[in-house]
Amino acid sequence: MVNKVKLNDSNSTRVPAGALQQQLSSIFRGVGTPEDDAKVAAKVLVSASVRGVDTHGVANVVGYSKNVEDGVYTVPQKTEVLSESETTALVSGGNGIGLVSAYRAMEMAIEKAKKQGLGMVSIKDGHHVGMVAYYAMMALEHDMIGMSMTTAAPAVRPALGAKKMMGTNPIGFAAPAGEERDFVLDMATSTVASGKVALARRIGVPIPAGWAVTSEGEAITEPPAGENETWALNPLGNNREQGSHKGYGLSVMVDILCGVLSGGGFSSQLARGENMSWVMAIDIGRFRDIDEFKSMMDDMIRELHATPTLPGEDRVMVAGDPEADATDDRLANGVPVENGQYAAIREQAVELGVEVVI
Amino acid sequence: MVNKVKLNDSNSTRVPAGALQQQLSSIFRGVGTPEDDAKVAAKVLVSASVRGVDTHGVANVVGYSKNVEDGVYTVPQKTEVLSESETTALVSGGNGIGLVSAYRAMEMAIEKAKKQGLGMVSIKDGHHVGMVAYYAMMALEHDMIGMSMTTAAPAVRPALGAKKMMGTNPIGFAAPAGEERDFVLDMATSTVASGKVALARRIGVPIPAGWAVTSEGEAITEPPAGENETWALNPLGNNREQGSHKGYGLSVMVDILCGVLSGGGFSSQLARGENMSWVMAIDIGRFRDIDEFKSMMDDMIRELHATPTLPGEDRVMVAGDPEADATDDRLANGVPVENGQYAAIREQAVELGVEVVI
C-alpha cells in the first residue's frame, strides 16, 4: 500500500530542525521576504517535516521561493483586512506566500478569541498554505480549539459526477489534551490527497481501486501522470453505497467557508496555485475550566487507545499520533530530508547567494 | 440497495403538514410540555418528515412522549445557562426533550451572532435532537451560516479498532443560496446511520459490505438484530486504505465540541438516549455583502449541477437536493406517514385524551 516513502540512511540525510529553520528562513529572505515573514514561512514548513508530513515539508521551500522569484507570489506581502468585526475578519492574502497569510490570519483569530471567546477569519487572494492543521494547532498553546480549512483548484469529482470540480479541500482541527498528546486532525475530504497518487507514480506502485476514477467512472489502479481531465480523485466515501455524498458535502462546506465567504471563489473558479482559506479559534475557558476540559480529553484519548484492535493491527491510534511519533523521533535524531530534495534546497541557497547551513 | 422504505398509497397515509404540526403539538402538550416547547418539538419533527427524513420524523413523537411519561425526559424543561460570554454559552438541556434544548441553544447562538458576528453554544444534559441539520438550517432565514453536531452512545468503531466507541456523531451545515436551493449537509460520520441497518433488517434485505463489521473485523451483510457488542458500524471510509481514519477523526471532533467542551461526556461515557450537542451561527454580513455571497453560492451550485455524471446516473446533486425535492412534493401533496406509525400516533393521542386531528 502506498503510504509514504520510507526515508532511511541511504536515501536521506538527517538535519537538525534548527538548521532547517535557519536555512529556509535565509532562502525566503534571499528572495526578498521580510525577516519576520521568512521566519514564519520556514517555521510552518519545518513543522510539517518534523511531524513527518514530508509532502508539505521543507522541500517546498524551493518551489515557493521560485514562485517569489517568478512573481507568482508577491513579497513583501501585506495581509490586508477588507472587513472586520470584533470576532470576524475577511482578509486578502495579497497574493503573497500562503503560509504567511494563513499564519497572520490565525494570529488575528486567536487575538479575537482572547477578547471575545471566538475568532474567525476567511482569507482570499491566497496561495498554498502547506499542512493545513498547522494553523489549527496554533490555538493549542492558548488553551483554545483551532480549526482551519483550505481549498484548491479541482482534483476531486462530486458524488455521481464524472469530472473534477473541487479541490482536495482539507480540514484541520486541533484540541488540547493534558497529559496525553493533543488531538490533531488533518484530512483531505477526498479519499486520498493528490500527493499520494503522485507518490505512487514516482515510486512505481499501483494505487488501490477507490482512490481515483476515469471520466467513464472506471477505477484507476495505475497512477496517472499528473493532473488532467481524464481522471479525478474520489470524494471520501468513494461511491454512493459507501457515502461519497459525505466526502463531497464536506468538500463543498470547505469551499463555502474559504471561497464563498471570502469572495475569493470556489474550487472550480480557482487557477492551479490559488488557494482560499479559513481559520477559527475557540477559547475553551469561556465554556468550562480548562483543566477539566483537558482531563476529559485525556480520559477520552486513553479509552480510544485502549480499544481492542482488529485482527492483525498493532494499536488504535488517535488523530495526531503518527505525527507525534514522528516528532519524537525527528526532534531527537534530526529531520530526514530525501537526498534529492536536500541537494535542491542547498542548490537554491547557493543560487541565491545565501549561506548554506545544512 | 437499502435506502429508505418507499412510501406509497398502500403502505402510508398522506397528511397535511399543518395537521401533523397540530397533532404532535397536542401530544407533547398532553404529556405536560408547555405550549411553546410543544410547538417547537412538533416543528422539528414535522420538518424532518416534510424533508423526507422519515427516520427522524413525526413517528418519533410516540417514543419521545412516552419518554416524558416515563420520566426519562423532564418537562417542563429549563435550558439553564451554566456559563456565558457575548459569543458563547454552555447550557444544560435539563434532561428535557432534546429537540427543544437544541432549538433554544441555536436561538441563543443566532442572537449572539446578530450582536457579535458569531455565536456558539455547547449543550450538556441532553437527549435526542432528531434531524441534526434542523438547527443549522435555523440560521438560514437570518442570512447566516449554521452548523450543528450531536453525539450518542457508541455504535461506531475507531479506525483499526474492533469495538464500538463513538456514536454516529452527525454533522449539520447550512448556508443560504439566492435563487438556488440552500446548501444543507446532514451526515453521520459513520459510513451509514444506525437507522439504515435497522431498516434493512425490518424489510429483510442484506446490507452492503463496508457498513458494519463483527468484532473479528469481518464484513457483515446480514443486518444484526439490534445493538450489541458483537458488531460495530464502520467510520466513514470503512478501512485504512479508503480513509477510515477520516470518518473516525471527524466523529471524535464532534465528541470534543459536543461532549468535552460541554463537560457532558464523550460517546463512550454516554448511556443510550443521552446526547450532547453543539451549534454555531456565523453572520455572513460581517464578512461580505449577503447578496454577493448568495450569488456566488448560486454560481457554485449551478456548476455542480452541470457536472457530467458517471455512466448510468441521472444528475449530480448538491447537499440538500433530495430533501428539497421531498419538501416540494410533501408540502403540495401531504406528508406520507407509514400506516403502522400513523396508527401509533393516533393511538398515543387517544391514550392521552387529546383531540385526534390526523
XYZ file of C-alpha atoms in Angstrom:
716
model
C 0.000 0.000 0.000
C 1.177 3.493 -0.804
C 1.792 5.376 2.362
C 4.970 7.318 2.192
C 8.492 6.858 1.018
C 10.426 5.226 3.827
C 13.286 7.585 4.464
C 16.471 5.873 5.634
C 20.217 6.456 5.828
C 20.763 5.576 2.201
C 18.122 7.820 0.638
C 18.051 10.762 3.033
C 20.120 12.991 5.272
C 19.186 13.817 8.841
C 19.290 17.542 9.572
C 18.555 19.205 12.916
C 15.266 21.122 12.864
C 17.053 24.294 13.970
C 19.391 24.199 10.987
C 16.463 23.677 8.633
C 14.687 26.643 10.190
C 17.775 28.784 9.628
C 18.316 27.545 6.081
C 14.713 28.015 4.991
C 14.494 31.457 6.587
C 17.597 32.562 4.741
C 16.262 31.279 1.429
C 12.970 33.106 1.913
C 14.896 36.229 2.895
C 17.102 35.701 -0.132
C 14.147 36.205 -2.470
C 13.081 39.379 -0.694
C 10.784 38.164 2.040
C 10.985 40.377 5.139
C 12.655 38.644 8.088
C 9.517 38.107 10.175
C 7.603 36.582 7.295
C 10.592 34.474 6.256
C 10.753 33.022 9.762
C 7.041 32.233 9.726
C 7.166 30.541 6.331
C 10.179 28.487 7.434
C 8.513 27.542 10.710
C 5.401 26.171 9.028
C 7.428 24.057 6.575
C 9.860 22.782 9.215
C 6.929 21.899 11.476
C 5.411 19.752 8.721
C 8.723 17.936 8.229
C 9.198 17.443 11.964
C 5.710 15.945 12.103
C 6.541 13.546 9.294
C 4.289 15.272 6.782
C 7.082 15.367 4.220
C 4.819 16.181 1.264
C 4.162 19.560 2.896
C 7.609 19.955 4.407
C 10.936 21.679 3.899
C 11.432 20.631 0.276
C 8.653 23.041 -0.685
C 10.928 25.978 0.046
C 12.411 25.504 -3.402
C 9.119 25.839 -5.300
C 7.782 28.570 -3.050
C 10.917 30.691 -3.315
C 10.986 30.204 -7.079
C 7.365 31.352 -7.167
C 8.517 34.523 -5.445
C 11.352 34.955 -7.958
C 8.900 34.416 -10.815
C 6.473 36.968 -9.408
C 3.742 34.383 -8.786
C 3.944 35.184 -5.078
C 4.148 38.848 -4.129
C 6.683 39.827 -1.457
C 6.863 41.843 0.672
C 3.274 40.813 1.208
C 0.518 42.562 3.085
C -2.320 40.841 4.864
C -4.987 43.428 4.203
C -8.141 43.499 6.291
C -11.085 44.021 3.921
C -13.819 43.864 6.563
C -13.678 43.257 10.271
C -15.766 42.940 13.404
C -14.724 42.120 16.935
C -14.982 38.401 16.191
C -14.526 38.143 12.433
C -12.320 39.312 9.609
C -12.136 38.973 5.882
C -8.558 39.389 4.764
C -6.694 39.475 1.498
C -3.506 37.468 1.485
C -2.207 39.927 -1.103
C -1.128 37.019 -3.320
C 1.853 36.538 -1.047
C 3.265 33.330 0.418
C 0.203 31.361 1.559
C 1.899 30.093 4.698
C 2.356 33.643 5.912
C -1.184 34.794 5.109
C -2.773 31.854 6.920
C -0.449 32.310 9.891
C -1.295 36.002 10.196
C -4.997 35.205 9.846
C -4.833 32.662 12.648
C -2.970 35.152 14.834
C -5.894 37.519 14.282
C -8.452 34.800 15.071
C -6.637 33.954 18.315
C -6.468 37.620 19.346
C -10.179 37.985 18.706
C -10.918 34.808 20.642
C -8.878 36.079 23.600
C -11.083 39.155 23.756
C -14.422 37.769 22.599
C -14.295 33.984 23.027
C -14.381 33.262 19.297
C -12.413 34.445 16.306
C -12.893 33.592 12.637
C -11.029 34.765 9.552
C -11.693 33.954 5.906
C -8.805 34.555 3.501
C -8.911 35.446 -0.193
C -6.132 36.175 -2.699
C -4.176 33.305 -1.192
C -1.692 30.653 -2.161
C -0.747 27.219 -0.871
C -0.812 27.067 2.944
C 1.077 23.784 3.349
C -0.013 21.480 6.182
C -3.442 22.876 6.988
C -3.524 21.640 10.588
C -0.606 23.938 11.424
C -2.969 26.882 11.787
C -5.465 24.934 13.906
C -2.535 23.850 16.117
C -1.548 27.480 16.729
C -4.597 27.640 19.025
C -3.272 24.919 21.339
C -0.751 26.968 23.290
C -3.502 29.459 24.037
C -5.745 26.749 25.520
C -8.017 27.112 22.545
C -9.540 24.795 19.969
C -8.393 25.625 16.463
C -9.933 24.851 13.122
C -8.594 25.501 9.629
C -9.549 24.697 6.060
C -8.201 25.430 2.614
C -9.293 24.963 -0.981
C -7.555 24.359 -4.278
C -8.215 24.056 -7.984
C -10.298 20.978 -8.934
C -8.928 17.476 -8.406
C -11.965 15.674 -6.941
C -15.280 14.692 -8.529
C -18.670 15.278 -6.861
C -20.646 12.166 -5.849
C -22.223 10.700 -9.013
C -20.175 13.149 -11.095
C -17.519 12.270 -13.653
C -15.438 15.443 -13.696
C -13.214 17.014 -11.078
C -14.899 20.063 -9.580
C -13.476 20.534 -6.072
C -10.007 20.659 -4.598
C -9.000 18.063 -2.054
C -10.174 20.778 0.370
C -8.658 19.596 3.658
C -9.869 20.227 7.190
C -7.636 20.775 10.218
C -8.912 20.574 13.787
C -6.858 20.725 16.980
C -7.876 20.473 20.633
C -5.531 20.413 23.627
C -5.145 17.405 25.912
C -3.497 17.412 29.339
C -1.048 14.551 29.850
C -1.897 12.863 26.587
C -0.942 14.153 23.179
C -3.144 16.857 21.705
C -5.858 15.810 19.281
C -4.858 16.986 15.794
C -6.934 16.028 12.780
C -5.640 16.893 9.313
C -7.606 15.319 6.488
C -8.335 15.867 2.840
C -12.047 15.490 2.114
C -11.119 13.202 -0.775
C -10.306 9.542 -0.164
C -6.642 10.411 -0.513
C -4.670 13.591 -1.005
C -3.330 14.231 -4.515
C 0.211 13.733 -3.256
C -0.378 10.031 -2.640
C -1.202 9.364 -6.280
C 1.834 11.337 -7.417
C 3.978 9.445 -4.922
C 2.698 6.080 -6.167
C 3.650 7.076 -9.691
C 7.069 8.253 -8.597
C 7.875 5.027 -6.774
C 6.175 2.845 -9.395
C 3.456 1.088 -7.410
C -0.239 0.693 -8.233
C -2.924 2.553 -6.277
C -5.907 0.792 -4.715
C -9.252 0.881 -6.503
C -11.363 3.509 -4.772
C -8.893 6.366 -4.844
C -9.473 7.650 -8.350
C -11.639 7.048 -11.405
C -11.557 7.762 -15.118
C -14.105 10.121 -16.604
C -16.007 6.946 -17.521
C -16.198 6.045 -13.842
C -13.764 3.159 -14.063
C -11.465 2.583 -11.114
C -7.865 3.566 -11.758
C -5.082 1.435 -10.359
C -2.170 2.662 -12.445
C -1.339 6.121 -11.100
C -1.896 8.752 -13.827
C 0.910 11.012 -14.996
C -0.125 14.308 -13.480
C -3.355 16.235 -13.409
C -5.551 16.252 -16.466
C -9.197 15.990 -17.447
C -9.233 12.219 -17.992
C -9.433 11.296 -14.313
C -10.480 12.556 -10.896
C -9.923 11.678 -7.268
C -12.899 10.210 -5.440
C -14.517 12.111 -2.589
C -14.146 10.390 0.818
C -16.624 7.501 0.740
C -15.793 6.650 -2.910
C -19.204 5.604 -4.151
C -22.893 6.087 -3.444
C -23.247 2.982 -1.326
C -20.252 3.839 0.867
C -21.089 7.501 1.397
C -19.391 9.513 -1.363
C -22.010 12.244 -0.846
C -20.445 12.824 2.580
C -16.897 13.497 1.417
C -18.405 15.570 -1.399
C -20.572 17.533 1.015
C -17.635 18.247 3.299
C -15.512 19.482 0.411
C -18.235 21.920 -0.630
C -18.567 23.053 3.002
C -14.853 23.887 2.876
C -15.397 25.794 -0.368
C -18.215 27.794 1.235
C -16.211 28.830 4.297
C -12.964 29.507 2.424
C -14.041 30.587 -1.030
C -17.608 31.877 -0.924
C -17.466 33.551 2.490
C -14.234 35.295 1.476
C -15.392 36.049 -2.053
C -12.183 34.556 -3.399
C -14.097 31.952 -5.384
C -14.943 28.252 -5.086
C -12.652 25.479 -6.340
C -13.699 25.405 -9.974
C -13.096 29.168 -10.205
C -9.520 28.802 -8.990
C -6.407 28.543 -11.111
C -3.813 25.999 -10.069
C -1.819 27.598 -7.249
C -4.691 29.717 -5.955
C -5.974 28.672 -2.540
C -8.612 30.250 -0.326
C -8.530 29.505 3.386
C -10.452 29.838 6.644
C -9.449 29.648 10.291
C -11.244 29.722 13.645
C -10.215 29.875 17.305
C -12.447 28.918 20.241
C -11.487 29.933 23.778
C -12.264 26.843 25.830
C -12.242 28.787 29.115
C -15.429 30.574 28.107
C -17.219 27.237 28.263
C -15.590 25.399 31.155
C -12.481 25.113 33.281
C -9.543 24.362 31.009
C -8.009 21.757 33.313
C -11.279 19.868 33.488
C -11.543 20.039 29.710
C -8.027 18.656 29.289
C -8.610 15.965 31.855
C -11.682 14.756 29.960
C -9.672 14.859 26.728
C -7.093 12.624 28.424
C -9.808 10.192 29.526
C -11.230 10.018 26.024
C -7.866 9.555 24.356
C -6.921 6.778 26.814
C -10.182 4.970 26.187
C -9.688 5.192 22.435
C -6.120 3.914 22.756
C -7.394 1.005 24.842
C -9.889 -0.104 22.180
C -9.281 -3.739 21.159
C -7.824 -3.825 17.640
C -8.950 -5.592 14.541
C -7.015 -8.832 13.986
C -3.507 -8.077 12.754
C -3.422 -4.449 13.870
C -0.976 -3.174 16.483
C -2.888 -0.391 18.134
C -5.760 2.010 17.816
C -4.436 5.494 17.241
C -5.939 8.916 17.832
C -5.643 11.730 15.295
C -2.197 13.252 15.649
C -0.480 10.118 16.973
C 1.555 9.253 13.861
C 2.722 12.868 13.630
C 3.592 12.976 17.341
C 5.594 9.754 16.923
C 7.495 11.324 14.048
C 8.078 14.468 16.099
C 9.593 12.484 18.968
C 11.996 10.806 16.565
C 12.867 13.802 14.440
C 13.476 16.290 17.232
C 15.805 13.768 18.873
C 17.582 12.454 15.777
C 17.198 15.134 13.148
C 14.744 15.508 10.287
C 15.409 13.132 7.377
C 15.416 15.035 4.094
C 15.350 12.957 0.920
C 18.719 13.306 -0.786
C 17.387 14.817 -3.994
C 15.421 17.371 -2.017
C 18.378 18.048 0.265
C 20.511 18.839 -2.760
C 17.801 21.048 -4.257
C 17.496 23.104 -1.084
C 21.267 23.605 -0.925
C 21.378 24.474 -4.606
C 18.678 27.105 -4.163
C 20.665 28.614 -1.276
C 23.797 28.715 -3.414
C 21.962 30.288 -6.349
C 20.560 32.969 -4.088
C 23.965 33.557 -2.543
C 22.793 32.855 0.981
C 24.815 30.825 3.463
C 24.444 27.052 3.195
C 23.901 25.742 6.702
C 22.569 22.233 6.099
C -29.537 -1.179 -2.014
C -31.089 -0.094 1.240
C -32.108 3.492 1.028
C -35.469 4.040 2.536
C -38.834 2.363 2.569
C -40.733 3.562 -0.480
C -43.880 5.068 0.934
C -46.887 4.728 -1.345
C -50.681 4.749 -1.239
C -50.893 1.181 0.010
C -48.449 1.436 2.931
C -48.876 5.038 4.048
C -51.361 7.864 4.525
C -50.760 11.392 3.285
C -51.365 14.003 5.972
C -51.062 17.776 5.555
C -48.025 19.171 7.384
C -50.251 21.592 9.292
C -52.358 18.778 10.714
C -49.225 16.910 11.773
C -47.925 20.031 13.485
C -51.203 20.364 15.368
C -51.344 16.672 16.278
C -47.779 16.456 17.510
C -48.081 19.690 19.488
C -51.167 18.394 21.233
C -49.465 15.097 22.086
C -46.445 16.887 23.546
C -48.803 19.171 25.482
C -50.725 16.106 26.562
C -47.708 14.803 28.471
C -47.142 18.112 30.208
C -44.903 20.018 27.813
C -45.595 23.771 27.920
C -47.219 25.051 24.746
C -44.205 26.891 23.342
C -41.924 23.903 23.791
C -44.558 21.524 22.425
C -44.778 23.627 19.268
C -41.011 23.614 18.870
C -40.703 19.855 19.335
C -43.511 19.284 16.837
C -41.978 21.701 14.351
C -38.612 19.930 14.333
C -40.207 16.502 13.794
C -42.634 17.705 11.127
C -39.784 19.447 9.339
C -37.842 16.174 9.180
C -40.864 14.375 7.719
C -41.539 17.155 5.222
C -37.904 16.866 4.121
C -38.275 13.127 3.643
C -36.059 12.256 6.605
C -38.673 9.851 7.926
C -36.345 8.116 10.388
C -36.195 11.387 12.322
C -39.758 12.438 11.589
C -43.215 12.559 13.085
C -43.345 8.916 14.196
C -40.825 9.763 16.909
C -43.482 11.701 18.791
C -44.660 8.398 20.215
C -41.331 7.403 21.754
C -40.453 10.921 22.851
C -43.801 11.477 24.563
C -43.568 8.082 26.245
C -40.112 9.060 27.485
C -41.748 12.087 29.077
C -44.437 9.911 30.637
C -41.767 7.527 31.932
C -39.751 10.351 33.442
C -36.798 9.801 31.122
C -37.325 13.296 29.719
C -38.047 16.066 32.227
C -40.828 18.510 31.372
C -41.394 21.343 31.876
C -37.764 21.673 30.951
C -35.374 24.501 31.551
C -32.454 25.389 29.310
C -30.092 26.566 32.007
C -27.095 28.712 31.106
C -24.096 27.389 33.024
C -21.551 29.816 31.618
C -21.838 32.546 29.052
C -19.954 35.231 27.188
C -21.110 37.580 24.479
C -20.362 34.980 21.825
C -20.533 31.665 23.668
C -22.681 29.694 26.060
C -22.583 26.394 27.831
C -26.106 25.258 28.553
C -27.747 22.369 30.311
C -30.670 20.880 28.460
C -32.076 19.913 31.846
C -32.661 16.369 30.598
C -35.693 17.638 28.748
C -36.798 16.933 25.185
C -33.608 17.177 23.130
C -35.337 18.878 20.212
C -36.295 21.779 22.453
C -32.866 22.166 24.072
C -31.063 22.246 20.746
C -33.616 24.692 19.322
C -33.225 27.052 22.279
C -29.456 26.770 22.051
C -29.485 27.692 18.369
C -31.786 30.637 19.116
C -29.128 31.821 21.558
C -26.327 31.296 19.039
C -28.216 33.300 16.422
C -28.900 36.140 18.877
C -25.218 36.253 19.770
C -24.224 36.215 16.107
C -26.602 39.114 15.405
C -24.801 41.177 18.012
C -21.239 39.874 17.692
C -20.960 38.153 14.320
C -20.528 34.674 15.789
C -22.432 32.592 18.302
C -21.609 29.144 19.671
C -23.416 27.010 22.235
C -22.431 23.617 23.617
C -25.206 21.605 25.269
C -24.957 19.034 28.052
C -27.635 17.016 29.874
C -29.330 16.488 26.541
C -31.412 13.930 24.709
C -32.004 13.026 21.070
C -32.187 16.117 18.852
C -33.695 14.421 15.775
C -32.515 15.652 12.366
C -29.336 17.498 13.293
C -29.339 19.824 10.274
C -32.556 21.417 11.535
C -30.587 23.610 13.920
C -28.028 24.597 11.301
C -30.928 25.499 8.991
C -32.381 27.864 11.590
C -29.541 30.219 10.648
C -30.664 30.494 7.024
C -33.542 32.920 7.482
C -31.151 35.239 9.301
C -28.716 35.252 6.379
C -26.307 33.256 8.473
C -24.352 30.036 8.073
C -25.367 27.436 10.641
C -23.528 24.425 11.949
C -24.719 21.736 14.336
C -23.442 18.445 15.714
C -24.650 15.831 18.141
C -23.273 12.717 19.821
C -24.709 9.449 21.031
C -23.777 6.287 22.874
C -21.287 4.081 20.971
C -22.255 2.439 17.688
C -19.132 3.035 15.575
C -15.627 1.575 15.848
C -12.446 3.662 15.624
C -10.184 3.055 12.626
C -8.252 -0.183 13.249
C -10.438 -0.819 16.317
C -12.798 -3.734 16.824
C -15.233 -2.285 19.352
C -17.785 0.470 19.052
C -16.578 3.584 20.862
C -18.278 6.583 19.233
C -21.819 7.459 18.295
C -22.671 8.040 14.673
C -21.995 11.676 15.654
C -23.553 13.563 12.761
C -22.665 16.987 11.393
C -25.144 19.533 10.039
C -24.080 22.540 7.969
C -26.337 25.025 6.185
C -25.524 28.037 4.014
C -28.045 30.207 2.167
C -28.213 30.420 -1.619
C -30.071 33.073 -3.615
C -32.172 31.645 -6.441
C -30.906 28.112 -5.988
C -31.795 25.872 -3.081
C -29.850 26.388 0.117
C -26.871 24.126 0.769
C -27.795 21.761 3.615
C -25.413 18.980 4.615
C -26.596 16.418 7.170
C -24.276 13.461 7.561
C -23.393 10.822 10.091
C -19.623 10.459 10.413
C -20.086 6.694 10.061
C -20.483 5.109 6.618
C -24.207 4.843 7.313
C -26.505 5.940 10.102
C -27.681 3.216 12.503
C -31.206 3.568 11.178
C -30.229 2.133 7.792
C -29.096 -1.152 9.305
C -32.266 -1.387 11.384
C -34.324 -0.601 8.295
C -32.581 -3.313 6.272
C -33.396 -5.811 8.987
C -37.009 -4.687 9.149
C -37.554 -5.014 5.401
C -35.439 -8.174 5.157
C -32.655 -7.168 2.780
C -28.889 -7.608 3.113
C -26.580 -4.665 3.743
C -23.508 -3.949 1.609
C -20.103 -4.993 2.880
C -18.424 -1.875 4.253
C -21.218 -0.669 6.511
C -20.561 -2.812 9.550
C -18.145 -5.424 10.871
C -18.071 -8.125 13.522
C -15.726 -7.777 16.471
C -13.408 -10.030 14.442
C -13.355 -7.461 11.687
C -15.414 -9.492 9.245
C -17.803 -7.624 6.989
C -21.449 -8.057 7.949
C -24.049 -8.387 5.218
C -26.956 -9.801 7.209
C -28.254 -6.897 9.277
C -27.845 -7.653 13.012
C -30.827 -7.736 15.362
C -30.285 -4.567 17.307
C -27.330 -3.060 19.077
C -24.936 -5.335 20.921
C -21.234 -5.859 21.484
C -20.730 -8.366 18.649
C -20.639 -5.780 15.877
C -19.981 -2.143 15.083
C -20.659 0.332 12.314
C -17.652 1.401 10.270
C -16.467 5.001 10.352
C -16.843 6.835 7.031
C -14.043 5.492 4.831
C -14.504 1.913 6.086
C -10.930 0.706 6.130
C -7.396 2.001 6.371
C -6.828 2.095 2.633
C -10.025 4.050 1.945
C -9.662 6.581 4.748
C -11.393 5.179 7.846
C -9.187 7.417 9.992
C -11.007 10.385 8.464
C -14.525 9.362 9.455
C -13.109 8.330 12.825
C -11.344 11.666 13.265
C -14.482 13.606 12.389
C -16.546 11.622 14.888
C -14.067 12.428 17.665
C -14.109 16.090 16.613
C -17.882 16.003 17.134
C -17.358 14.420 20.564
C -14.911 17.169 21.511
C -17.219 20.028 20.534
C -20.398 18.469 21.928
C -19.255 16.324 24.825
C -15.863 17.521 26.052
C -16.424 21.248 25.538
C -19.769 20.968 27.344
C -18.488 18.585 30.007
C -21.407 16.287 29.313
C -19.061 13.448 28.360
C -17.807 11.778 25.186
C -19.661 8.954 23.423
C -18.393 6.025 25.461
C -19.413 7.810 28.663
C -22.993 8.204 27.447
C -25.910 5.929 28.218
C -28.240 5.100 25.358
C -30.590 8.057 24.994
C -28.088 10.641 26.214
C -26.906 13.067 23.552
C -24.620 16.073 23.800
C -24.848 18.737 21.112
C -23.200 21.842 19.723
C -24.417 24.654 17.469
C -22.864 27.682 15.794
C -24.121 30.671 13.818
C -21.989 32.858 11.537
C -23.280 36.237 10.360
C -22.282 36.351 6.702
C -22.754 40.110 6.502
C -19.740 40.621 8.756
C -17.587 39.171 6.004
C -19.154 40.377 2.770
C -22.337 41.607 1.151
C -25.001 38.965 1.610
C -26.370 39.280 -1.931
C -22.917 38.771 -3.383
C -22.427 35.769 -1.137
C -25.714 34.245 -2.287
C -24.984 34.984 -5.899
C -21.667 33.116 -5.650
C -23.471 30.247 -3.904
C -25.857 30.140 -6.871
C -22.965 30.049 -9.324
C -21.299 27.214 -7.424
C -24.481 25.173 -7.117
C -25.241 25.595 -10.833
C -21.748 24.479 -11.787
C -22.026 21.424 -9.550
C -25.432 20.574 -11.017
C -23.957 20.866 -14.501
C -21.173 18.346 -13.801
C -21.274 15.449 -16.287
C -22.486 12.321 -14.486
C -20.955 8.905 -14.159
C -22.458 6.467 -16.683
C -25.945 5.430 -15.586
C -26.527 8.323 -13.202
C -29.279 10.905 -13.745
C -27.803 14.008 -12.220
C -25.229 15.392 -9.865
C -26.923 16.649 -6.748
C -25.887 19.185 -4.148
C -26.338 18.570 -0.416
C -29.965 19.284 0.432
C -31.374 18.488 -3.025
C -33.091 15.190 -2.138
C -34.672 16.825 0.908
C -35.769 19.851 -1.103
C -37.344 17.517 -3.685
C -39.230 15.751 -0.901
C -40.319 19.103 0.534
C -41.764 20.223 -2.803
C -43.788 17.024 -3.018
C -44.869 16.802 0.583
C -45.941 20.389 1.061
C -48.057 20.096 -2.095
C -49.477 16.611 -1.579
C -49.231 15.909 2.121
C -46.664 14.041 4.173
C -46.844 10.257 3.771
C -46.877 8.560 7.174
C -46.359 4.801 7.213
C -49.620 3.165 8.232
C -48.264 1.493 11.353
C -46.746 4.758 12.504
C -49.901 6.668 11.592
C -51.906 4.324 13.807
C -49.402 4.618 16.649
C -49.549 8.415 16.602
C -53.347 8.354 16.693
C -53.311 5.754 19.446
C -50.975 7.886 21.565
C -53.311 10.866 21.085
C -56.280 8.779 22.151
C -54.473 7.421 25.199
C -53.549 10.927 26.278
C -57.094 12.126 25.709
C -56.090 14.809 23.224
C -58.012 15.503 20.046
C -57.173 13.263 17.085
C -56.688 15.547 14.090
C -54.928 13.301 11.589
